[in-house]
PDB file of C-alpha atoms in Angstrom:
ATOM      1  CA  UNK A 967     -19.784 -20.608 -14.311  1.00 61.00           C
ATOM      2  CA  UNK A 968     -16.316 -22.021 -12.399  1.00 61.00           C
ATOM      3  CA  UNK A 969     -14.827 -22.461 -15.999  1.00 67.00           C
ATOM      4  CA  UNK A 970     -14.991 -18.696 -16.792  1.00 70.00           C
ATOM      5  CA  UNK A 971     -12.857 -17.508 -13.859  1.00 73.00           C
ATOM      6  CA  UNK A 972      -9.800 -18.613 -14.906  1.00 82.00           C
ATOM      7  CA  UNK A 973      -6.295 -17.581 -15.657  1.00 83.00           C
ATOM      8  CA  UNK A 974      -6.409 -18.004 -19.548  1.00 84.00           C
ATOM      9  CA  UNK A 975      -9.808 -16.471 -19.628  1.00 86.00           C
ATOM     10  CA  UNK A 976      -8.731 -13.522 -17.824  1.00 89.00           C
ATOM     11  CA  UNK A 977      -5.617 -13.325 -20.008  1.00 90.00           C
ATOM     12  CA  UNK A 978      -8.123 -13.793 -23.093  1.00 90.00           C
ATOM     13  CA  UNK A 979     -11.013 -10.962 -21.840  1.00 92.00           C
ATOM     14  CA  UNK A 980      -7.812  -8.679 -21.462  1.00 94.00           C
ATOM     15  CA  UNK A 981      -6.746  -9.206 -25.278  1.00 93.00           C
ATOM     16  CA  UNK A 982      -9.777  -9.035 -26.311  1.00 93.00           C
ATOM     17  CA  UNK A 983      -9.950  -5.523 -24.597  1.00 95.00           C
ATOM     18  CA  UNK A 984      -7.039  -4.114 -26.258  1.00 95.00           C
ATOM     19  CA  UNK A 985      -8.471  -5.254 -29.903  1.00 94.00           C
ATOM     20  CA  UNK A 986     -11.967  -4.019 -29.093  1.00 95.00           C
ATOM     21  CA  UNK A 987     -10.871  -0.334 -28.007  1.00 96.00           C
ATOM     22  CA  UNK A 988      -9.254   0.204 -31.462  1.00 97.00           C
ATOM     23  CA  UNK A 989     -12.153   1.300 -33.373  1.00 97.00           C
ATOM     24  CA  UNK A 990     -13.622   3.083 -30.513  1.00 96.00           C
ATOM     25  CA  UNK A 991     -10.119   5.047 -29.643  1.00 97.00           C
ATOM     26  CA  UNK A 992      -9.345   6.312 -33.288  1.00 98.00           C
ATOM     27  CA  UNK A 993     -13.260   7.889 -33.617  1.00 97.00           C
ATOM     28  CA  UNK A 994     -13.334   9.335 -29.962  1.00 97.00           C
ATOM     29  CA  UNK A 995      -9.946  10.902 -30.273  1.00 98.00           C
ATOM     30  CA  UNK A 996     -10.664  12.464 -33.774  1.00 97.00           C
ATOM     31  CA  UNK A 997     -14.104  13.572 -31.925  1.00 97.00           C
ATOM     32  CA  UNK A 998     -12.247  15.187 -29.096  1.00 97.00           C
ATOM     33  CA  UNK A 999     -10.263  17.514 -31.718  1.00 97.00           C
ATOM     34  CA  UNK A1000     -13.519  18.457 -33.118  1.00 97.00           C
ATOM     35  CA  UNK A1001     -15.277  19.109 -30.105  1.00 96.00           C
ATOM     36  CA  UNK A1002     -12.652  21.302 -28.293  1.00 96.00           C
ATOM     37  CA  UNK A1003     -12.564  23.274 -31.180  1.00 96.00           C
ATOM     38  CA  UNK A1004     -16.651  23.722 -30.685  1.00 95.00           C
ATOM     39  CA  UNK A1005     -18.152  21.107 -33.363  1.00 96.00           C
ATOM     40  CA  UNK A1006     -20.337  18.020 -32.582  1.00 95.00           C
ATOM     41  CA  UNK A1007     -19.890  15.827 -35.356  1.00 95.00           C
ATOM     42  CA  UNK A1008     -22.451  13.231 -35.024  1.00 95.00           C
ATOM     43  CA  UNK A1009     -21.831  11.879 -38.412  1.00 95.00           C
ATOM     44  CA  UNK A1010     -18.638  10.237 -36.882  1.00 97.00           C
ATOM     45  CA  UNK A1011     -20.697   6.739 -37.305  1.00 96.00           C
ATOM     46  CA  UNK A1012     -21.281   7.475 -40.983  1.00 97.00           C
ATOM     47  CA  UNK A1013     -17.599   8.156 -41.653  1.00 97.00           C
ATOM     48  CA  UNK A1014     -16.292   5.242 -39.951  1.00 97.00           C
ATOM     49  CA  UNK A1015     -18.615   2.875 -42.248  1.00 97.00           C
ATOM     50  CA  UNK A1016     -16.980   4.584 -45.505  1.00 97.00           C
ATOM     51  CA  UNK A1017     -14.096   4.212 -43.875  1.00 97.00           C
ATOM     52  CA  UNK A1018     -14.350   0.771 -43.474  1.00 97.00           C
ATOM     53  CA  UNK A1019     -15.749  -0.103 -46.874  1.00 97.00           C
ATOM     54  CA  UNK A1020     -13.138   2.060 -48.902  1.00 97.00           C
ATOM     55  CA  UNK A1021     -10.022   0.481 -46.730  1.00 97.00           C
ATOM     56  CA  UNK A1022     -11.635  -3.041 -47.311  1.00 97.00           C
ATOM     57  CA  UNK A1023     -12.298  -2.301 -51.235  1.00 97.00           C
ATOM     58  CA  UNK A1024      -8.906  -0.878 -51.453  1.00 97.00           C
ATOM     59  CA  UNK A1025      -7.143  -3.955 -49.691  1.00 97.00           C
ATOM     60  CA  UNK A1026      -9.751  -6.481 -51.731  1.00 96.00           C
ATOM     61  CA  UNK A1027      -8.560  -5.025 -55.194  1.00 96.00           C
ATOM     62  CA  UNK A1028      -4.683  -4.059 -54.444  1.00 95.00           C
ATOM     63  CA  UNK A1029      -3.795  -6.645 -52.007  1.00 93.00           C
ATOM     64  CA  UNK A1030      -2.126  -3.356 -49.842  1.00 95.00           C
ATOM     65  CA  UNK A1031      -3.143  -2.767 -46.390  1.00 95.00           C
ATOM     66  CA  UNK A1032      -1.663   0.440 -46.188  1.00 95.00           C
ATOM     67  CA  UNK A1033      -3.387   1.880 -49.176  1.00 97.00           C
ATOM     68  CA  UNK A1034      -6.183   0.549 -47.698  1.00 97.00           C
ATOM     69  CA  UNK A1035      -5.490   2.606 -44.811  1.00 97.00           C
ATOM     70  CA  UNK A1036      -4.565   5.874 -46.921  1.00 97.00           C
ATOM     71  CA  UNK A1037      -8.072   5.391 -48.511  1.00 98.00           C
ATOM     72  CA  UNK A1038      -9.844   5.108 -45.418  1.00 98.00           C
ATOM     73  CA  UNK A1039      -8.443   8.301 -44.060  1.00 98.00           C
ATOM     74  CA  UNK A1040      -8.859  10.317 -47.179  1.00 98.00           C
ATOM     75  CA  UNK A1041     -12.738   9.212 -47.289  1.00 98.00           C
ATOM     76  CA  UNK A1042     -13.088  10.144 -43.584  1.00 97.00           C
ATOM     77  CA  UNK A1043     -11.511  13.601 -44.366  1.00 98.00           C
ATOM     78  CA  UNK A1044     -13.955  14.345 -47.186  1.00 97.00           C
ATOM     79  CA  UNK A1045     -16.748  13.371 -45.176  1.00 97.00           C
ATOM     80  CA  UNK A1046     -15.293  15.200 -42.232  1.00 97.00           C
ATOM     81  CA  UNK A1047     -14.880  18.232 -44.749  1.00 97.00           C
ATOM     82  CA  UNK A1048     -18.480  18.047 -45.663  1.00 97.00           C
ATOM     83  CA  UNK A1049     -19.799  18.241 -42.169  1.00 96.00           C
ATOM     84  CA  UNK A1050     -17.153  21.104 -41.826  1.00 96.00           C
ATOM     85  CA  UNK A1051     -18.573  22.984 -44.565  1.00 96.00           C
ATOM     86  CA  UNK A1052     -22.299  22.368 -43.657  1.00 95.00           C
ATOM     87  CA  UNK A1053     -22.033  23.178 -39.874  1.00 94.00           C
ATOM     88  CA  UNK A1054     -19.345  25.979 -39.965  1.00 94.00           C
ATOM     89  CA  UNK A1055     -19.658  27.484 -43.457  1.00 94.00           C
ATOM     90  CA  UNK A1056     -23.129  27.333 -43.417  1.00 93.00           C
ATOM     91  CA  UNK A1057     -23.902  27.111 -39.697  1.00 91.00           C
ATOM     92  CA  UNK A1058     -26.669  24.507 -39.842  1.00 90.00           C
ATOM     93  CA  UNK A1059     -27.839  22.711 -36.435  1.00 91.00           C
ATOM     94  CA  UNK A1060     -24.882  20.768 -36.041  1.00 92.00           C
ATOM     95  CA  UNK A1061     -26.514  17.728 -34.303  1.00 91.00           C
ATOM     96  CA  UNK A1062     -29.056  17.756 -37.654  1.00 92.00           C
ATOM     97  CA  UNK A1063     -26.218  17.580 -39.822  1.00 93.00           C
ATOM     98  CA  UNK A1064     -24.612  15.220 -38.328  1.00 94.00           C
ATOM     99  CA  UNK A1065     -27.212  12.644 -38.547  1.00 94.00           C
ATOM    100  CA  UNK A1066     -27.790  13.435 -42.161  1.00 95.00           C
ATOM    101  CA  UNK A1067     -23.694  12.650 -42.470  1.00 94.00           C
ATOM    102  CA  UNK A1068     -24.869   9.361 -40.679  1.00 96.00           C
ATOM    103  CA  UNK A1069     -27.231   8.434 -42.661  1.00 96.00           C
ATOM    104  CA  UNK A1070     -25.171   9.336 -46.060  1.00 96.00           C
ATOM    105  CA  UNK A1071     -22.564   6.951 -44.738  1.00 96.00           C
ATOM    106  CA  UNK A1072     -24.699   4.097 -43.992  1.00 96.00           C
ATOM    107  CA  UNK A1073     -26.600   4.274 -47.216  1.00 96.00           C
ATOM    108  CA  UNK A1074     -23.767   4.883 -49.515  1.00 97.00           C
ATOM    109  CA  UNK A1075     -21.477   2.259 -48.083  1.00 97.00           C
ATOM    110  CA  UNK A1076     -24.244  -0.084 -48.064  1.00 96.00           C
ATOM    111  CA  UNK A1077     -25.166   1.144 -52.169  1.00 97.00           C
ATOM    112  CA  UNK A1078     -21.195   0.460 -52.667  1.00 97.00           C
ATOM    113  CA  UNK A1079     -21.355  -2.864 -51.279  1.00 96.00           C
ATOM    114  CA  UNK A1080     -23.567  -4.172 -53.265  1.00 96.00           C
ATOM    115  CA  UNK A1081     -22.327  -2.375 -56.338  1.00 96.00           C
ATOM    116  CA  UNK A1082     -18.936  -3.746 -56.135  1.00 96.00           C
ATOM    117  CA  UNK A1083     -19.070  -6.681 -54.128  1.00 94.00           C
ATOM    118  CA  UNK A1084     -22.324  -8.565 -54.085  1.00 91.00           C
ATOM    119  CA  UNK A1085     -21.838 -10.694 -51.076  1.00 91.00           C
ATOM    120  CA  UNK A1086     -19.159 -10.338 -47.813  1.00 92.00           C
ATOM    121  CA  UNK A1087     -15.739 -11.151 -48.978  1.00 91.00           C
ATOM    122  CA  UNK A1088     -13.057 -11.840 -47.297  1.00 92.00           C
ATOM    123  CA  UNK A1089      -9.218 -10.362 -47.240  1.00 93.00           C
ATOM    124  CA  UNK A1090      -5.944 -11.067 -45.370  1.00 91.00           C
ATOM    125  CA  UNK A1091      -5.578  -7.719 -44.155  1.00 88.00           C
ATOM    126  CA  UNK A1092      -2.980  -6.258 -41.774  1.00 92.00           C
ATOM    127  CA  UNK A1093      -0.887  -9.252 -39.772  1.00 91.00           C
ATOM    128  CA  UNK A1094      -0.229  -9.161 -36.328  1.00 89.00           C
ATOM    129  CA  UNK A1095       3.006  -7.229 -35.356  1.00 90.00           C
ATOM    130  CA  UNK A1096       4.555  -9.396 -32.596  1.00 89.00           C
ATOM    131  CA  UNK A1097       6.868  -6.564 -30.667  1.00 89.00           C
ATOM    132  CA  UNK A1098      10.578  -8.340 -29.902  1.00 87.00           C
ATOM    133  CA  UNK A1099      11.003  -8.985 -26.878  1.00 87.00           C
ATOM    134  CA  UNK A1100       8.049  -7.654 -25.045  1.00 88.00           C
ATOM    135  CA  UNK A1101       5.707  -9.635 -26.945  1.00 86.00           C
ATOM    136  CA  UNK A1102       7.591 -12.556 -24.611  1.00 88.00           C
ATOM    137  CA  UNK A1103       6.632 -11.046 -21.462  1.00 89.00           C
ATOM    138  CA  UNK A1104       4.825 -13.694 -19.842  1.00 85.00           C
ATOM    139  CA  UNK A1105       1.081 -12.918 -19.448  1.00 82.00           C
ATOM    140  CA  UNK A1106       1.354  -9.406 -20.341  1.00 86.00           C
ATOM    141  CA  UNK A1107       3.063  -9.792 -23.828  1.00 88.00           C
ATOM    142  CA  UNK A1108       0.317 -11.647 -25.218  1.00 86.00           C
ATOM    143  CA  UNK A1109      -2.031  -9.215 -23.850  1.00 88.00           C
ATOM    144  CA  UNK A1110      -0.520  -5.923 -25.236  1.00 91.00           C
ATOM    145  CA  UNK A1111       2.359  -6.644 -27.556  1.00 91.00           C
ATOM    146  CA  UNK A1112       0.390  -9.322 -30.309  1.00 90.00           C
ATOM    147  CA  UNK A1113      -1.686  -6.883 -32.117  1.00 93.00           C
ATOM    148  CA  UNK A1114      -1.793  -5.164 -35.460  1.00 94.00           C
ATOM    149  CA  UNK A1115      -0.114  -1.966 -36.092  1.00 95.00           C
ATOM    150  CA  UNK A1116      -3.481   0.126 -35.678  1.00 96.00           C
ATOM    151  CA  UNK A1117      -3.953  -0.913 -32.616  1.00 96.00           C
ATOM    152  CA  UNK A1118      -0.677   0.325 -31.567  1.00 96.00           C
ATOM    153  CA  UNK A1119      -1.271   3.622 -33.456  1.00 97.00           C
ATOM    154  CA  UNK A1120      -4.371   3.778 -31.712  1.00 97.00           C
ATOM    155  CA  UNK A1121      -3.176   3.721 -28.328  1.00 97.00           C
ATOM    156  CA  UNK A1122       0.058   5.635 -29.442  1.00 97.00           C
ATOM    157  CA  UNK A1123      -2.401   8.317 -30.650  1.00 97.00           C
ATOM    158  CA  UNK A1124      -3.497   9.441 -27.013  1.00 98.00           C
ATOM    159  CA  UNK A1125      -0.292  11.029 -26.013  1.00 98.00           C
ATOM    160  CA  UNK A1126       0.416  12.861 -29.395  1.00 98.00           C
ATOM    161  CA  UNK A1127      -3.377  14.159 -28.977  1.00 98.00           C
ATOM    162  CA  UNK A1128      -2.758  15.065 -25.235  1.00 97.00           C
ATOM    163  CA  UNK A1129       0.484  16.900 -26.386  1.00 98.00           C
ATOM    164  CA  UNK A1130      -1.212  18.578 -29.412  1.00 98.00           C
ATOM    165  CA  UNK A1131      -4.061  19.903 -27.321  1.00 97.00           C
ATOM    166  CA  UNK A1132      -2.059  21.078 -24.086  1.00 96.00           C
ATOM    167  CA  UNK A1133       1.561  21.965 -25.285  1.00 96.00           C
ATOM    168  CA  UNK A1134       1.200  23.465 -28.706  1.00 97.00           C
ATOM    169  CA  UNK A1135       0.030  26.797 -30.556  1.00 96.00           C
ATOM    170  CA  UNK A1136      -2.258  24.958 -32.415  1.00 96.00           C
ATOM    171  CA  UNK A1137      -4.015  23.202 -29.539  1.00 97.00           C
ATOM    172  CA  UNK A1138      -3.657  26.356 -27.701  1.00 96.00           C
ATOM    173  CA  UNK A1139      -5.580  27.942 -30.454  1.00 97.00           C
ATOM    174  CA  UNK A1140      -8.536  24.939 -30.604  1.00 97.00           C
ATOM    175  CA  UNK A1141      -9.090  25.085 -26.927  1.00 96.00           C
ATOM    176  CA  UNK A1142      -9.682  29.071 -27.447  1.00 96.00           C
ATOM    177  CA  UNK A1143     -11.778  28.707 -30.609  1.00 96.00           C
ATOM    178  CA  UNK A1144     -13.397  25.999 -28.622  1.00 95.00           C
ATOM    179  CA  UNK A1145     -14.204  28.052 -25.569  1.00 95.00           C
ATOM    180  CA  UNK A1146     -14.517  31.703 -26.915  1.00 94.00           C
ATOM    181  CA  UNK A1147     -14.277  32.000 -30.808  1.00 94.00           C
ATOM    182  CA  UNK A1148     -15.067  35.624 -30.439  1.00 94.00           C
ATOM    183  CA  UNK A1149     -12.018  36.272 -28.565  1.00 94.00           C
ATOM    184  CA  UNK A1150      -9.862  34.142 -30.891  1.00 94.00           C
ATOM    185  CA  UNK A1151     -11.299  35.960 -33.505  1.00 94.00           C
ATOM    186  CA  UNK A1152     -10.076  39.409 -31.822  1.00 93.00           C
ATOM    187  CA  UNK A1153      -6.275  38.138 -31.390  1.00 93.00           C
ATOM    188  CA  UNK A1154      -6.081  36.650 -34.630  1.00 93.00           C
ATOM    189  CA  UNK A1155      -6.503  33.250 -34.605  1.00 95.00           C
ATOM    190  CA  UNK A1156      -8.750  31.693 -38.078  1.00 96.00           C
ATOM    191  CA  UNK A1157     -11.629  30.401 -36.169  1.00 96.00           C
ATOM    192  CA  UNK A1158     -13.399  29.114 -39.213  1.00 96.00           C
ATOM    193  CA  UNK A1159      -9.954  27.076 -40.623  1.00 97.00           C
ATOM    194  CA  UNK A1160      -9.393  25.959 -36.911  1.00 97.00           C
ATOM    195  CA  UNK A1161     -12.427  24.313 -37.206  1.00 97.00           C
ATOM    196  CA  UNK A1162     -12.378  22.980 -40.683  1.00 97.00           C
ATOM    197  CA  UNK A1163      -8.848  21.120 -39.364  1.00 97.00           C
ATOM    198  CA  UNK A1164     -10.401  19.380 -36.597  1.00 97.00           C
ATOM    199  CA  UNK A1165     -13.482  18.406 -38.000  1.00 97.00           C
ATOM    200  CA  UNK A1166     -11.402  16.865 -40.690  1.00 98.00           C
ATOM    201  CA  UNK A1167      -8.917  15.261 -38.650  1.00 98.00           C
ATOM    202  CA  UNK A1168     -11.381  14.012 -36.957  1.00 97.00           C
ATOM    203  CA  UNK A1169     -13.469  12.411 -40.276  1.00 97.00           C
ATOM    204  CA  UNK A1170      -9.946  11.176 -41.076  1.00 98.00           C
ATOM    205  CA  UNK A1171      -9.425   9.056 -37.505  1.00 98.00           C
ATOM    206  CA  UNK A1172     -13.171   7.877 -37.900  1.00 98.00           C
ATOM    207  CA  UNK A1173     -12.084   6.430 -40.951  1.00 97.00           C
ATOM    208  CA  UNK A1174      -8.930   4.887 -40.159  1.00 98.00           C
ATOM    209  CA  UNK A1175     -11.156   3.478 -37.246  1.00 97.00           C
ATOM    210  CA  UNK A1176     -13.785   2.092 -39.433  1.00 97.00           C
ATOM    211  CA  UNK A1177     -10.694   0.637 -41.488  1.00 97.00           C
ATOM    212  CA  UNK A1178      -9.548  -0.909 -38.146  1.00 96.00           C
ATOM    213  CA  UNK A1179     -12.259  -3.307 -38.198  1.00 96.00           C
ATOM    214  CA  UNK A1180     -12.427  -3.852 -42.078  1.00 96.00           C
ATOM    215  CA  UNK A1181      -8.910  -4.814 -42.658  1.00 96.00           C
ATOM    216  CA  UNK A1182      -7.396  -5.588 -38.939  1.00 93.00           C
ATOM    217  CA  UNK A1183      -9.642  -7.114 -36.264  1.00 91.00           C
ATOM    218  CA  UNK A1184     -12.272  -8.681 -39.017  1.00 93.00           C
ATOM    219  CA  UNK A1185     -10.746  -8.583 -42.478  1.00 94.00           C
ATOM    220  CA  UNK A1186     -14.678  -8.500 -44.088  1.00 95.00           C
ATOM    221  CA  UNK A1187     -17.179  -5.915 -44.866  1.00 96.00           C
ATOM    222  CA  UNK A1188     -20.653  -6.077 -44.362  1.00 94.00           C
ATOM    223  CA  UNK A1189     -23.146  -3.772 -44.098  1.00 94.00           C
ATOM    224  CA  UNK A1190     -23.478  -1.321 -41.015  1.00 92.00           C
ATOM    225  CA  UNK A1191     -20.901  -3.367 -39.847  1.00 94.00           C
ATOM    226  CA  UNK A1192     -19.795  -0.698 -36.851  1.00 93.00           C
ATOM    227  CA  UNK A1193     -23.141  -0.743 -35.399  1.00 89.00           C
ATOM    228  CA  UNK A1194     -23.445   2.665 -33.540  1.00 90.00           C
ATOM    229  CA  UNK A1195     -19.829   2.492 -32.487  1.00 93.00           C
ATOM    230  CA  UNK A1196     -19.145   5.950 -33.854  1.00 94.00           C
ATOM    231  CA  UNK A1197     -22.248   7.412 -31.615  1.00 93.00           C
ATOM    232  CA  UNK A1198     -20.390   5.508 -28.589  1.00 92.00           C
ATOM    233  CA  UNK A1199     -17.318   7.147 -29.411  1.00 95.00           C
ATOM    234  CA  UNK A1200     -19.161  10.432 -29.342  1.00 94.00           C
ATOM    235  CA  UNK A1201     -20.647   9.521 -25.813  1.00 90.00           C
ATOM    236  CA  UNK A1202     -17.025   8.676 -24.345  1.00 92.00           C
ATOM    237  CA  UNK A1203     -15.924  11.996 -25.310  1.00 94.00           C
ATOM    238  CA  UNK A1204     -18.123  13.486 -23.082  1.00 90.00           C
ATOM    239  CA  UNK A1205     -17.390  10.768 -20.338  1.00 88.00           C
ATOM    240  CA  UNK A1206     -13.874  11.820 -20.825  1.00 91.00           C
ATOM    241  CA  UNK A1207     -14.414  15.078 -19.909  1.00 90.00           C
ATOM    242  CA  UNK A1208     -12.946  16.104 -23.658  1.00 94.00           C
ATOM    243  CA  UNK A1209      -9.546  15.099 -22.698  1.00 94.00           C
ATOM    244  CA  UNK A1210      -7.602  12.515 -24.749  1.00 96.00           C
ATOM    245  CA  UNK A1211      -6.845  10.330 -21.226  1.00 96.00           C
ATOM    246  CA  UNK A1212     -10.014  10.560 -20.080  1.00 93.00           C
ATOM    247  CA  UNK A1213     -11.500   9.237 -23.350  1.00 95.00           C
ATOM    248  CA  UNK A1214      -8.924   6.432 -23.465  1.00 96.00           C
ATOM    249  CA  UNK A1215     -10.001   5.406 -19.494  1.00 93.00           C
ATOM    250  CA  UNK A1216     -13.786   5.318 -21.187  1.00 91.00           C
ATOM    251  CA  UNK A1217     -12.991   3.586 -23.883  1.00 94.00           C
ATOM    252  CA  UNK A1218     -10.879   0.812 -21.681  1.00 95.00           C
ATOM    253  CA  UNK A1219     -13.871   0.411 -19.627  1.00 90.00           C
ATOM    254  CA  UNK A1220     -16.415   0.171 -22.123  1.00 89.00           C
ATOM    255  CA  UNK A1221     -14.198  -2.276 -24.119  1.00 92.00           C
ATOM    256  CA  UNK A1222     -13.840  -4.503 -20.982  1.00 92.00           C
ATOM    257  CA  UNK A1223     -17.272  -4.997 -20.461  1.00 89.00           C
ATOM    258  CA  UNK A1224     -17.995  -5.775 -23.919  1.00 88.00           C
ATOM    259  CA  UNK A1225     -14.928  -7.868 -23.703  1.00 91.00           C
ATOM    260  CA  UNK A1226     -16.489  -9.603 -20.664  1.00 89.00           C
ATOM    261  CA  UNK A1227     -19.926 -10.324 -22.141  1.00 86.00           C
ATOM    262  CA  UNK A1228     -18.359 -11.776 -25.314  1.00 86.00           C
ATOM    263  CA  UNK A1229     -16.403 -14.133 -23.131  1.00 86.00           C
ATOM    264  CA  UNK A1230     -19.546 -14.860 -21.001  1.00 84.00           C
ATOM    265  CA  UNK A1231     -21.259 -16.063 -24.076  1.00 80.00           C
ATOM    266  CA  UNK A1232     -18.630 -17.947 -25.574  1.00 77.00           C
ATOM    267  CA  UNK A1233     -18.025 -19.623 -22.095  1.00 77.00           C
ATOM    268  CA  UNK A1234     -21.687 -20.427 -21.783  1.00 73.00           C
ATOM    269  CA  UNK A1235     -22.442 -18.643 -18.615  1.00 73.00           C
ATOM    270  CA  UNK A1236     -26.002 -18.512 -17.906  1.00 68.00           C
ATOM    271  CA  UNK A1237     -26.881 -15.439 -18.562  1.00 72.00           C
ATOM    272  CA  UNK A1238     -29.342 -14.435 -21.320  1.00 74.00           C
ATOM    273  CA  UNK A1239     -27.661 -13.427 -24.331  1.00 71.00           C
ATOM    274  CA  UNK A1240     -29.625 -10.108 -25.012  1.00 75.00           C
ATOM    275  CA  UNK A1241     -29.235  -9.070 -21.232  1.00 75.00           C
ATOM    276  CA  UNK A1242     -25.062  -9.781 -21.975  1.00 72.00           C
ATOM    277  CA  UNK A1243     -25.258  -7.554 -24.991  1.00 76.00           C
ATOM    278  CA  UNK A1244     -26.799  -4.627 -23.439  1.00 80.00           C
ATOM    279  CA  UNK A1245     -24.072  -4.568 -20.779  1.00 78.00           C
ATOM    280  CA  UNK A1246     -21.889  -2.210 -22.523  1.00 76.00           C
ATOM    281  CA  UNK A1247     -24.384   0.263 -23.887  1.00 79.00           C
ATOM    282  CA  UNK A1248     -25.923   0.490 -20.062  1.00 82.00           C
ATOM    283  CA  UNK A1249     -22.244   1.280 -19.085  1.00 76.00           C
ATOM    284  CA  UNK A1250     -22.811   4.155 -21.924  1.00 74.00           C
ATOM    285  CA  UNK A1251     -25.946   5.261 -20.233  1.00 79.00           C
ATOM    286  CA  UNK A1252     -24.265   5.500 -16.942  1.00 77.00           C
ATOM    287  CA  UNK A1253     -21.725   7.404 -18.443  1.00 69.00           C
ATOM    288  CA  UNK A1254     -23.585  10.284 -20.145  1.00 71.00           C
ATOM    289  CA  UNK A1255     -25.481  10.310 -16.488  1.00 75.00           C
ATOM    290  CA  UNK A1256     -22.068  11.479 -14.936  1.00 67.00           C
ATOM    291  CA  UNK A1257     -21.345  13.661 -17.981  1.00 62.00           C
ATOM    292  CA  UNK A1258     -24.035  16.075 -17.241  1.00 55.00           C
ATOM    293  CA  UNK A1259     -21.675  17.547 -14.696  1.00 58.00           C
ATOM    294  CA  UNK A1260     -19.767  19.190 -18.319  1.00 60.00           C
ATOM    295  CA  UNK A1261     -16.615  19.291 -16.655  1.00 67.00           C
ATOM    296  CA  UNK A1262     -14.207  20.317 -19.144  1.00 76.00           C
ATOM    297  CA  UNK A1263     -16.745  20.808 -21.741  1.00 87.00           C
ATOM    298  CA  UNK A1264     -15.769  23.978 -24.337  1.00 92.00           C
ATOM    299  CA  UNK A1265     -18.277  26.974 -23.651  1.00 91.00           C
ATOM    300  CA  UNK A1266     -19.086  27.330 -27.501  1.00 90.00           C
ATOM    301  CA  UNK A1267     -19.425  23.810 -28.148  1.00 93.00           C
ATOM    302  CA  UNK A1268     -22.659  23.487 -30.772  1.00 89.00           C
ATOM    303  CA  UNK A1269     -22.396  27.475 -30.992  1.00 90.00           C
ATOM    304  CA  UNK A1270     -22.017  28.517 -34.655  1.00 88.00           C
ATOM    305  CA  UNK A1271     -19.399  31.371 -35.104  1.00 86.00           C
ATOM    306  CA  UNK A1272     -20.097  34.479 -36.555  1.00 82.00           C
ATOM    307  CA  UNK A1273     -17.560  37.356 -37.045  1.00 78.00           C
ATOM    308  CA  UNK A1274     -18.779  40.413 -34.446  1.00 70.00           C
ATOM    309  CA  UNK A1275     -21.798  38.557 -32.866  1.00 66.00           C
ATOM    310  CA  UNK A1276     -21.799  38.491 -29.478  1.00 59.00           C
TER     311      UNK A1276
END
């Protein structure tokens, strides 16, 4: 137990926290856009799985990580557009249609894995990118500035998303559609187009989040490799109060607990492995309990839009 509380272990935990946060950030920030426009997308998990497979397979066949990232974003965007078609145009119940998209992603990624790969394969994936000078800072440098480009992009995505939502006309339209679509429509805002755009964007980011696992963090693809990350990401949007910086706080907290439990198992700390694995998920339940206050929740969240209805 004493070996666990060392400087080396602490730095390892922090480094793992940053790396583990990456797929959650992509998925949760993308879902923030969708929910701010009034659409809950529970299909994020399936979109991440398809993004993970598409990204991995393209890298496996072409050797190009950039092509893999683009393929993952494209597949995720297509699934996001499908979610928008079902929930926005056909006005299907968002929770049910999201579960359906999740199952489609789960089944399709497994089928493609068996048909095209057959067994677990590996790729070189994205290399670690040491930022000049910053990576040489004692202690902080290795923790923050020795990761793949997808990790840096994930954290850069947070201020960009906050700026878009709070400082741009498009962000204002998204918030208006999510809070009062009837008033937004009366003001000339294209409600359906906004919702299509945000859900499709969320799908693209979920796809990249999946690829961050298969071609950056692990460099392999296996069935159901996301293990519920997409569902956790949806919960973290609630925890973060539908704001990108709040989402970042929730992601870091969840990833820190997850990193601690992984290091506890590696270090042989005397705690049951099943109990350690439960730690981050217990935190998620607590986060959801706090989210019952619904501060900042878009007023029209989960409500389909029909022009002229009250």
